[in-house]
């Protein structure tokens, strides 16, 4: 007597894959945070029993996480021996771990709350909460992996003296820049006190306290400050969409010229709203990114909308790198027009 | 200039499908709770603009939910016109909606907390929380759709006078039974005060207050009560695994004989731990069910373990119906040995 589901129809298999994708997504975030992904990348093998003992992990949960990863081919998992090895999907899942963490740890409450949020046009119950700490961890990883390389490439030949990083978050980018360029000075600007606190610690730990200043300020409503006067290069990553809608964005870009009178470069990197892809073809991140911003009523411009707006703005695109992971993303170098 | 991801590799596509599965799973729960699934089932068409206006829904979120469903072929969605129709995966997703709701609404906090839980062998910070209301809604739908039909079939010819439903939850099953059998009396037993409150309301609304009694009691530690004396049929659905491990289960089954001295039937329905299926072949629900119980340190027996244990118990299997959705599930009719 068996009840093996060995005769799943294609529709049943596809639907179960949707469900298993949700479990595996949460498992991937857990596997990253617990160090499983690092261990699998390094040793190409993981003994769950030994790992749990060595890392004070909960063995039953660890096994469940590995089974969930195996359900989506991220690992191969021998349930009897509790041995895991990288599966055919391991490298891609490892590359995308920041997006999964953004989704399942950073935006967990938003997605769990979708049933309430869809029926709540007034956002009566306090609106949408996200986990700022998890989002910042996710965005740091995403920026390092996918936006820093084209960014560094774009500024490779540029003489840069003083940088202001708008929306600096954890401070990771300015610390990285200070490491790359011994003479460089930087100002990190963020609206969140928590971000400023984390960035202050990162700057101190790196020993750049004399070269990096942190300022709590609202990038969408900046006014002149002594710290801003000598800035020659502005950087702004993964927050440009917050400048929109269109008229607001034009105003904010204009104000940057006034607030930073000596800025010769604006390096703008962001992810845009998707276009021209059928729903079943949506690539990594896009669907989560667009759903979260729809729920939060934040307008996401397309790349074409960005290009058209920049044509009319006080800044001119002088160089560009297109980013295809995450898709629909760009890093532009702009100069005052 | 485009950044269309039209050249995704198979690995990229597969990994994006894992991610999109997580978004679509949350969207499916939202679509059910907001009435979108009912409307699509009824009218085979949904105008998002009209639906949002008529149901005080948030249009941006509604559109995002429909796009997420479209990413997994549950609907076909025209983003320009905001029109949705059932997609190739609609019927299966509709059938499985209770499992998705169990996962993304009922167990949201458990899965979002996996990164913490895997590294917390002592469960120091209060352990694992689930949303009892959402779980009860999910389980009611699952029981109605998949366990009630074989259950009713099993008892079709049985003379039943007084039923005790162990772990009665919302009271849905005993109300259903009272509706099917005009002379039947029932006792609903549950450990949760919330469940008793919900069940009391359901019984009153149905007008069965004179035929149904509700008792707050721990099914795992029952003692004789006047309400239990005349019970001739016990029912116990989706909680039998809580009787385990093995020795506990044998004791609990033995105690049922003592506490219910006149019981001639025990109808036991449950879902078992999977066996013999590769990780990528895991069917609907199994992976979520097993992950949640692993995290909670609840032992899940296999069907073979159930069968072996029942052979030794004070109850004998006299009839059975195997359930293949959810997989690895059964409804047994047991009689005192």
XYZ file of C-alpha atoms in Angstrom:
674
model
C 0.000 0.000 0.000
C 1.596 3.256 -1.107
C 0.433 6.788 -1.653
C 3.392 7.826 -3.762
C 2.553 10.802 -5.907
C 4.378 9.278 -8.849
C 1.755 10.283 -11.342
C 1.632 14.053 -10.899
C 0.198 15.765 -13.937
C 2.147 18.606 -15.510
C -0.251 21.105 -13.874
C 0.214 19.478 -10.468
C 4.002 19.494 -10.852
C 4.037 23.139 -11.938
C 1.827 24.230 -9.037
C 3.872 22.244 -6.513
C 6.988 23.952 -7.913
C 5.408 27.328 -7.182
C 4.764 26.238 -3.586
C 8.192 24.636 -3.219
C 9.753 27.804 -4.634
C 8.344 29.727 -1.673
C 9.767 27.236 0.825
C 13.127 27.074 -0.974
C 13.362 30.882 -1.109
C 13.057 31.109 2.674
C 15.485 28.214 3.023
C 18.055 29.943 0.826
C 18.064 33.001 3.089
C 18.470 30.758 6.119
C 21.260 28.815 4.419
C 23.127 32.010 3.604
C 22.778 33.535 7.065
C 23.732 30.285 8.794
C 26.883 29.933 6.681
C 25.752 26.878 4.695
C 26.221 28.555 1.337
C 29.739 29.679 2.234
C 30.605 26.192 3.429
C 29.188 24.554 0.297
C 31.006 27.043 -1.919
C 34.276 26.438 -0.096
C 34.228 22.700 0.556
C 31.711 21.599 -2.131
C 30.298 19.311 0.586
C 28.353 19.647 3.812
C 27.724 17.071 6.522
C 24.600 18.400 8.236
C 25.252 16.511 11.435
C 28.794 17.837 11.764
C 27.778 21.344 10.685
C 24.964 21.491 13.250
C 27.300 20.324 15.993
C 30.036 22.748 14.993
C 27.785 25.761 14.539
C 25.204 25.292 17.299
C 22.509 24.886 14.665
C 19.174 23.091 15.031
C 19.681 19.805 13.191
C 16.037 19.206 12.249
C 15.730 22.702 10.806
C 19.070 22.381 9.051
C 17.933 19.160 7.382
C 14.653 20.765 6.387
C 16.523 23.708 4.873
C 18.729 21.363 2.849
C 15.719 19.372 1.635
C 14.028 22.613 0.584
C 17.151 23.675 -1.320
C 17.242 20.244 -2.924
C 13.626 20.628 -4.051
C 14.857 23.401 -6.351
C 18.140 21.752 -7.356
C 20.260 24.199 -5.360
C 21.882 21.292 -3.549
C 21.876 17.544 -3.909
C 20.928 16.125 -0.518
C 21.185 12.590 0.784
C 18.523 12.503 3.494
C 19.841 9.305 5.062
C 23.463 10.368 5.388
C 22.567 14.054 5.828
C 25.179 14.959 3.218
C 24.747 17.856 0.814
C 26.725 18.911 -2.245
C 26.156 21.808 -4.662
C 23.378 21.029 -7.143
C 22.970 22.215 -10.735
C 21.291 25.414 -9.507
C 23.847 26.218 -6.814
C 25.943 28.851 -8.583
C 22.942 30.814 -9.771
C 21.248 30.703 -6.355
C 24.499 31.771 -4.704
C 24.779 34.700 -7.119
C 21.152 35.672 -6.413
C 21.248 35.204 -2.625
C 20.923 38.936 -1.956
C 17.640 39.065 -3.855
C 16.213 36.104 -1.960
C 17.263 37.669 1.332
C 15.695 40.972 0.288
C 12.449 39.076 -0.440
C 12.117 36.587 2.397
C 13.896 38.411 5.226
C 13.663 42.087 4.224
C 10.129 42.106 2.833
C 8.663 39.147 4.765
C 6.010 41.196 6.485
C 5.019 42.983 3.291
C 4.462 39.737 1.389
C 2.810 37.948 4.334
C 0.542 40.991 4.631
C -0.543 41.004 0.975
C -4.026 39.615 1.814
C -4.576 42.598 4.124
C -2.796 45.161 1.962
C -4.750 44.413 -1.197
C -7.967 45.140 0.671
C -6.696 48.269 2.392
C -6.662 51.177 -0.049
C -6.190 53.703 2.762
C -3.337 51.868 4.494
C -5.349 52.407 7.677
C -3.358 50.069 9.885
C 0.035 51.706 9.724
C 0.915 50.759 6.206
C 3.788 48.620 5.125
C 6.689 47.528 7.250
C 9.979 46.148 6.012
C 12.995 44.948 7.957
C 15.526 47.763 7.467
C 18.412 45.671 8.763
C 17.733 42.773 6.390
C 17.127 45.138 3.468
C 20.464 46.841 4.092
C 22.287 43.486 4.219
C 20.593 42.440 0.977
C 21.275 45.741 -0.788
C 24.915 45.782 0.304
C 25.423 42.358 -1.271
C 23.517 43.321 -4.413
C 25.439 46.585 -4.802
C 28.820 44.947 -4.222
C 28.173 42.153 -6.696
C 26.349 43.895 -9.495
C 26.657 47.694 -9.248
C 30.164 48.289 -7.876
C 32.024 46.704 -10.834
C 30.368 48.890 -13.521
C 30.580 51.860 -11.135
C 34.332 51.441 -10.630
C 34.756 50.940 -14.345
C 32.899 54.189 -15.068
C 35.060 56.237 -12.709
C 38.334 54.459 -13.492
C 39.763 57.435 -15.372
C 37.902 60.200 -13.565
C 39.753 62.558 -11.219
C 37.670 62.374 -8.061
C 38.431 64.371 -4.923
C 35.355 64.560 -2.726
C 32.375 62.226 -3.079
C 28.907 62.542 -1.604
C 27.015 59.225 -1.555
C 23.301 59.957 -1.511
C 21.454 57.238 0.384
C 24.672 55.746 1.713
C 22.968 53.104 3.857
C 25.529 50.934 5.620
C 28.415 53.090 4.335
C 29.778 50.122 2.439
C 30.237 52.032 -0.821
C 32.156 55.002 0.589
C 34.371 52.729 2.666
C 35.073 50.693 -0.477
C 35.843 53.893 -2.440
C 38.127 55.216 0.286
C 39.990 51.917 0.126
C 40.370 52.153 -3.649
C 41.501 55.782 -3.707
C 43.932 56.827 -0.990
C 43.381 60.583 -1.387
C 39.610 60.486 -1.654
C 37.314 62.166 0.877
C 33.625 61.330 1.184
C 30.359 62.434 2.737
C 27.711 59.775 3.362
C 24.139 61.075 3.391
C 21.159 59.085 4.620
C 17.765 59.871 6.112
C 17.788 56.885 8.490
C 19.430 57.305 11.880
C 20.028 53.544 11.967
C 21.931 53.697 8.684
C 24.076 56.585 9.936
C 24.860 54.603 13.083
C 25.857 51.497 11.107
C 27.873 53.567 8.627
C 29.652 55.449 11.448
C 30.741 52.149 12.909
C 31.895 50.849 9.510
C 33.918 54.014 8.873
C 35.563 53.831 12.281
C 36.357 50.142 11.931
C 37.967 50.825 8.575
C 39.989 53.673 10.111
C 38.676 56.308 7.683
C 37.250 58.651 10.321
C 39.456 61.473 9.071
C 38.366 61.129 5.431
C 34.678 60.246 5.673
C 31.925 62.392 7.172
C 28.379 61.154 7.749
C 25.380 63.462 7.570
C 21.797 62.624 8.396
C 19.780 64.417 5.754
C 16.825 63.861 3.415
C 18.155 63.426 -0.114
C 14.750 64.425 -1.488
C 14.877 67.803 0.325
C 18.509 68.840 0.548
C 19.720 72.327 1.363
C 23.266 73.691 1.162
C 25.671 72.598 3.925
C 29.379 73.276 4.440
C 30.004 69.522 4.055
C 28.501 69.623 0.566
C 30.400 72.607 -0.807
C 33.563 70.905 -2.049
C 31.923 67.745 -3.327
C 32.954 67.103 -6.925
C 31.260 63.720 -7.425
C 27.804 62.567 -6.407
C 26.889 58.901 -6.255
C 23.351 57.614 -5.889
C 22.540 53.918 -6.078
C 19.242 52.058 -5.828
C 17.262 55.078 -4.685
C 16.851 57.152 -7.858
C 13.318 55.788 -8.295
C 12.424 57.528 -5.040
C 13.017 60.855 -6.868
C 9.971 60.164 -9.022
C 7.264 60.976 -10.123
C 8.684 62.909 -13.039
C 8.272 66.521 -11.919
C 9.687 65.722 -8.478
C 12.631 63.994 -10.092
C 13.444 66.983 -12.300
C 13.287 69.250 -9.260
C 15.496 66.987 -7.177
C 18.078 66.749 -9.967
C 18.032 70.543 -10.320
C 18.453 70.981 -6.580
C 21.518 68.722 -6.606
C 23.180 71.310 -8.877
C 22.462 74.060 -6.325
C 23.323 72.119 -3.192
C 26.544 70.731 -4.672
C 27.812 73.720 -6.710
C 31.144 72.064 -7.507
C 29.796 68.635 -8.551
C 31.204 67.591 -11.935
C 29.870 64.003 -11.858
C 26.671 62.347 -10.808
C 26.931 58.571 -10.881
C 23.388 57.251 -10.875
C 22.675 53.531 -10.635
C 19.216 52.020 -10.347
C 16.831 49.255 -11.360
C 13.883 50.180 -13.572
C 10.397 48.884 -14.137
C 10.349 45.987 -16.573
C 9.032 46.324 -20.096
C 8.539 43.951 -22.962
C 8.765 40.710 -20.999
C 5.835 38.319 -20.615
C 4.935 37.554 -17.000
C 6.335 34.038 -17.149
C 9.615 35.449 -18.479
C 10.225 37.852 -15.599
C 13.841 37.492 -14.499
C 15.333 37.361 -10.988
C 14.197 40.136 -8.649
C 11.912 42.046 -11.038
C 8.619 40.591 -9.791
C 9.481 41.075 -6.119
C 10.857 44.564 -6.676
C 7.794 45.677 -8.614
C 5.306 44.067 -6.222
C 6.891 45.698 -3.167
C 6.879 49.133 -4.791
C 3.308 48.715 -6.011
C 2.220 47.946 -2.467
C 4.133 50.989 -1.194
C 2.667 53.213 -3.938
C 6.164 54.126 -5.125
C 6.324 54.924 -8.823
C 8.950 52.926 -10.698
C 10.087 54.507 -13.974
C 11.092 52.448 -16.985
C 14.523 52.898 -18.516
C 12.920 54.816 -21.392
C 11.257 57.142 -18.895
C 14.596 57.747 -17.174
C 16.281 58.480 -20.503
C 13.557 60.897 -21.604
C 13.636 62.703 -18.285
C 17.408 63.001 -18.212
C 17.276 64.573 -21.690
C 15.319 67.417 -20.140
C 17.210 67.598 -16.874
C 20.119 69.764 -15.773
C 22.410 66.758 -16.161
C 23.694 65.108 -19.308
C 24.545 61.421 -19.698
C 28.226 61.294 -20.641
C 28.890 57.588 -20.139
C 26.912 54.505 -19.224
C 27.079 50.855 -18.299
C 24.000 48.685 -18.645
C 23.460 46.048 -15.957
C 21.586 42.894 -16.875
C 21.585 41.235 -13.455
C 19.380 42.467 -11.913
C 17.697 43.106 -15.236
C 16.532 46.546 -16.348
C 19.348 48.225 -14.428
C 21.900 50.867 -15.327
C 24.789 52.941 -14.046
C 25.071 56.332 -15.746
C 27.737 58.975 -15.402
C 26.097 62.381 -15.675
C 27.740 65.779 -15.952
C 26.212 69.205 -15.453
C 24.657 70.377 -18.684
C 19.170 50.640 -25.968
C 17.493 47.785 -24.166
C 18.255 45.644 -21.159
C 15.752 42.952 -21.997
C 16.642 39.698 -20.303
C 15.733 37.753 -23.399
C 18.709 35.485 -23.159
C 18.249 33.938 -19.726
C 20.105 30.674 -19.411
C 18.214 27.618 -18.199
C 19.820 28.035 -14.760
C 18.808 31.698 -14.595
C 15.259 30.872 -15.647
C 14.984 28.065 -13.081
C 16.317 30.235 -10.248
C 14.028 33.143 -11.201
C 11.121 30.679 -11.141
C 12.039 29.752 -7.560
C 11.992 33.439 -6.602
C 8.798 34.141 -8.554
C 7.197 31.110 -6.907
C 7.635 32.802 -3.545
C 6.025 36.014 -4.766
C 3.213 34.139 -6.523
C 2.515 32.027 -3.424
C 1.923 35.154 -1.335
C -0.111 36.623 -4.180
C -2.327 33.534 -4.343
C -3.253 33.869 -0.671
C -4.037 37.546 -1.210
C -6.091 36.738 -4.300
C -8.128 34.175 -2.411
C -8.777 36.356 0.628
C -9.663 39.371 -1.516
C -12.176 37.349 -3.543
C -10.243 37.410 -6.826
C -10.155 33.631 -7.138
C -13.897 33.353 -6.562
C -14.563 36.046 -9.132
C -12.269 34.429 -11.702
C -13.846 31.038 -11.074
C -17.330 32.464 -11.450
C -16.953 34.957 -14.288
C -13.760 33.573 -15.931
C -12.723 37.243 -16.259
C -11.622 40.046 -13.981
C -11.285 43.754 -14.707
C -8.840 44.924 -12.039
C -9.943 48.528 -12.250
C -13.613 47.655 -11.761
C -12.832 45.073 -9.089
C -10.710 47.527 -7.089
C -13.443 50.160 -7.279
C -16.190 47.705 -6.328
C -14.287 46.049 -3.494
C -12.362 48.971 -1.991
C -9.108 47.304 -2.979
C -5.745 48.966 -3.567
C -5.392 49.037 -7.361
C -1.585 49.011 -7.490
C -1.406 46.029 -5.149
C -4.196 44.275 -7.025
C -2.311 44.677 -10.307
C 0.889 43.427 -8.682
C -0.954 40.377 -7.329
C -2.326 39.595 -10.789
C 1.114 39.986 -12.380
C 2.571 37.646 -9.762
C -0.156 35.068 -10.485
C 0.569 35.478 -14.199
C 4.266 34.790 -13.591
C 3.239 31.261 -12.629
C 0.512 30.829 -15.266
C -2.308 30.985 -12.697
C -3.912 33.803 -14.648
C -3.329 35.433 -18.000
C -3.014 39.159 -17.361
C -3.088 42.055 -19.792
C -1.120 44.741 -17.953
C -2.328 47.556 -20.200
C -6.042 46.804 -19.976
C -5.749 45.389 -16.437
C -7.816 42.382 -17.501
C -7.215 38.893 -16.110
C -8.569 35.510 -17.133
C -7.841 32.049 -15.714
C -4.494 30.708 -16.947
C -3.440 27.116 -17.565
C -2.523 26.723 -13.892
C -5.701 28.243 -12.495
C -7.671 25.117 -11.598
C -4.749 23.485 -9.812
C -3.882 26.662 -7.884
C -7.527 27.075 -6.917
C -7.624 23.496 -5.681
C -4.418 24.056 -3.686
C -5.316 27.502 -2.286
C -5.639 26.183 1.265
C -2.045 24.932 1.209
C -0.716 28.237 -0.062
C -2.683 30.093 2.610
C -1.359 27.714 5.250
C 2.169 28.484 4.046
C 2.177 32.218 3.380
C -0.413 33.439 5.890
C -0.440 30.731 8.563
C 3.287 30.004 8.709
C 4.635 33.347 7.465
C 6.549 34.095 10.631
C 8.002 30.594 10.841
C 9.397 30.734 7.297
C 10.551 34.355 7.568
C 12.273 33.339 10.795
C 14.158 30.376 9.303
C 17.498 32.252 9.320
C 17.122 32.736 13.075
C 15.567 29.357 13.804
C 18.268 27.318 12.102
C 20.858 28.938 14.358
C 18.829 28.607 17.537
C 18.980 25.030 18.825
C 17.570 26.046 22.203
C 14.676 28.086 20.846
C 15.825 30.783 23.282
C 13.731 33.603 21.910
C 10.250 32.216 22.391
C 10.320 29.577 19.728
C 8.057 29.382 16.767
C 4.906 31.357 16.217
C 2.190 30.597 13.708
C -1.017 32.489 12.941
C -3.722 30.280 14.499
C -6.535 32.082 12.702
C -4.951 31.679 9.272
C -4.013 28.059 9.990
C -7.598 27.265 10.981
C -8.954 28.870 7.798
C -6.441 26.901 5.731
C -7.121 23.610 7.509
C -10.880 24.035 7.243
C -10.584 24.409 3.477
C -8.148 21.509 3.213
C -10.346 19.246 5.346
C -13.526 20.133 3.470
C -11.982 19.570 0.074
C -9.805 16.529 0.616
C -10.654 14.734 3.869
C -14.425 15.153 4.239
C -15.333 13.229 1.044
C -13.410 10.036 1.979
C -14.537 10.473 5.595
C -18.220 10.638 4.626
C -17.720 7.708 2.314
C -16.181 5.653 5.140
C -19.077 6.297 7.519
C -21.825 6.139 4.895
C -23.163 2.808 6.176
C -22.133 3.168 9.812
C -24.772 3.669 12.510
C -23.471 6.695 14.366
C -25.175 8.226 17.369
C -22.725 10.374 19.315
C -19.461 11.666 17.841
C -16.485 13.195 19.614
C -14.257 15.207 17.266
C -10.767 15.335 18.755
C -9.045 18.591 17.800
C -12.264 20.074 16.460
C -10.760 23.480 15.621
C -13.343 25.759 14.065
C -16.106 23.180 14.593
C -16.622 22.949 10.867
C -16.575 19.141 10.801
C -19.128 18.535 13.554
C -21.447 21.180 12.128
C -21.128 19.485 8.733
C -21.845 16.090 10.312
C -24.858 17.394 12.234
C -26.180 18.732 8.937
C -25.707 15.376 7.226
C -27.278 13.309 10.014
C -30.405 14.748 11.648
C -30.256 12.535 14.740
C -26.550 12.846 15.413
C -25.141 14.395 18.590
C -21.523 15.570 18.857
C -18.860 16.732 21.288
C -16.096 18.976 19.942
C -12.817 18.801 21.869
C -9.970 21.256 21.467
C -7.155 22.541 23.633
C -7.298 26.092 22.251
C -9.713 28.537 23.871
C -9.814 30.479 20.581
C -10.914 27.384 18.709
C -13.665 26.672 21.252
C -14.871 30.266 20.914
C -14.960 30.069 17.108
C -16.634 26.637 17.216
C -19.228 27.806 19.750
C -20.196 30.617 17.415
C -20.346 28.264 14.407
C -22.584 25.824 16.309
C -24.924 28.596 17.436
C -25.110 30.111 13.971
C -26.014 26.707 12.556
C -28.679 26.259 15.234
C -27.201 23.026 16.597
C -26.736 24.237 20.172
C -28.969 21.429 21.469
C -27.034 18.683 19.643
C -23.419 19.812 19.862
C -21.367 20.318 23.024
C -17.921 21.913 23.084
C -15.289 20.932 25.620
C -11.909 22.535 26.146
C -9.597 19.619 26.836
C -6.142 18.315 25.913
C -6.559 15.382 23.536
C -3.091 14.146 24.512
C -4.073 13.914 28.198
C -7.768 13.082 28.355
C -9.599 11.808 31.423
C -13.147 10.477 31.666
C -15.943 13.060 31.534
C -19.749 12.674 31.504
C -19.769 14.229 28.001
C -17.543 11.403 26.737
C -19.459 8.455 28.167
C -21.998 7.880 25.398
C -19.692 8.658 22.494
C -19.785 5.817 19.971
C -17.591 7.351 17.260
C -14.339 9.263 17.556
C -13.012 11.420 14.738
C -9.510 12.848 14.648
C -8.211 14.721 11.622
C -4.841 16.318 10.906
C -3.586 15.956 14.457
C -2.726 12.264 14.783
C 0.973 13.067 14.227
C 0.858 15.036 17.481
C 0.272 11.677 19.258
C 3.788 10.631 18.323
C 6.550 9.622 19.094
C 5.598 5.974 19.003
C 5.258 5.097 22.698
C 3.215 8.230 23.355
C 0.980 7.385 20.441
C 0.299 3.861 21.720
C -0.540 5.260 25.150
C -2.852 7.910 23.736
C -4.672 5.342 21.608
C -5.048 3.087 24.649
C -6.375 5.967 26.746
C -9.024 6.709 24.118
C -10.454 3.250 24.817
C -10.702 4.062 28.532
C -11.994 7.619 28.230
C -14.574 6.668 25.607
C -15.728 3.228 26.842
C -18.549 2.990 24.290
C -16.568 4.053 21.226
C -17.016 1.534 18.384
C -15.277 3.632 15.690
C -12.215 5.803 15.513
C -11.948 7.668 12.219
C -8.369 8.822 11.909
C -7.241 11.046 9.044
C -3.789 12.525 8.698
C -0.887 13.415 6.411
C 2.343 11.435 6.788
C 5.998 12.087 6.224
C 6.987 11.541 2.606
C 9.022 8.565 1.493
C 10.462 7.421 -1.790
C 10.200 10.717 -3.651
C 13.250 12.662 -4.820
C 13.412 16.223 -3.517
C 12.534 17.741 -6.887
C 9.490 15.465 -7.069
C 7.938 16.569 -3.792
C 4.233 17.218 -4.389
C 2.021 20.066 -3.154
C 2.221 20.772 0.597
C 4.721 18.059 1.575
C 7.805 20.300 1.690
C 6.076 23.044 3.669
C 4.425 20.575 6.051
C 7.685 18.764 6.755
C 9.740 21.948 7.113
C 7.305 23.480 9.606
C 7.247 20.327 11.736
C 11.031 19.981 11.601
C 11.365 23.523 12.913
C 8.837 22.776 15.666
C 10.578 19.493 16.552
C 7.369 17.546 15.949
C 7.946 13.999 14.799
C 6.103 13.096 11.612
C 5.549 9.355 11.129
C 5.526 7.745 7.708
C 2.514 5.767 6.559
C 4.455 2.552 7.166
C 5.196 3.684 10.716
C 1.508 4.375 11.293
C 0.544 0.978 9.922
C 3.100 -0.851 12.055
C 2.042 1.007 15.165
C -1.660 0.409 14.597
C -0.937 -3.329 14.271
C 0.215 -3.234 17.886
C -2.391 -0.824 19.188
C -5.733 -1.384 20.878
C -7.438 -0.451 17.633
C -7.760 -2.401 14.409
C -8.010 -0.938 10.916
C -11.326 -2.159 9.498
C -11.612 0.102 6.471
C -9.519 2.747 4.761
C -9.424 5.408 2.080
C -6.076 6.625 0.786
C -5.821 10.332 -0.038
C -3.401 11.430 -2.712
C -3.957 15.175 -2.463
C -2.347 16.137 -0.176
C -0.025 13.212 -0.848
C 0.894 10.638 1.779
C -2.486 11.020 3.477
C -5.093 8.576 4.695
C -8.441 8.210 6.407
C -8.756 4.964 8.399
C -11.758 3.541 10.179
C -10.543 1.753 13.306
C -12.503 -0.463 15.670
C -11.621 -1.623 19.179
C -9.518 -4.752 18.950
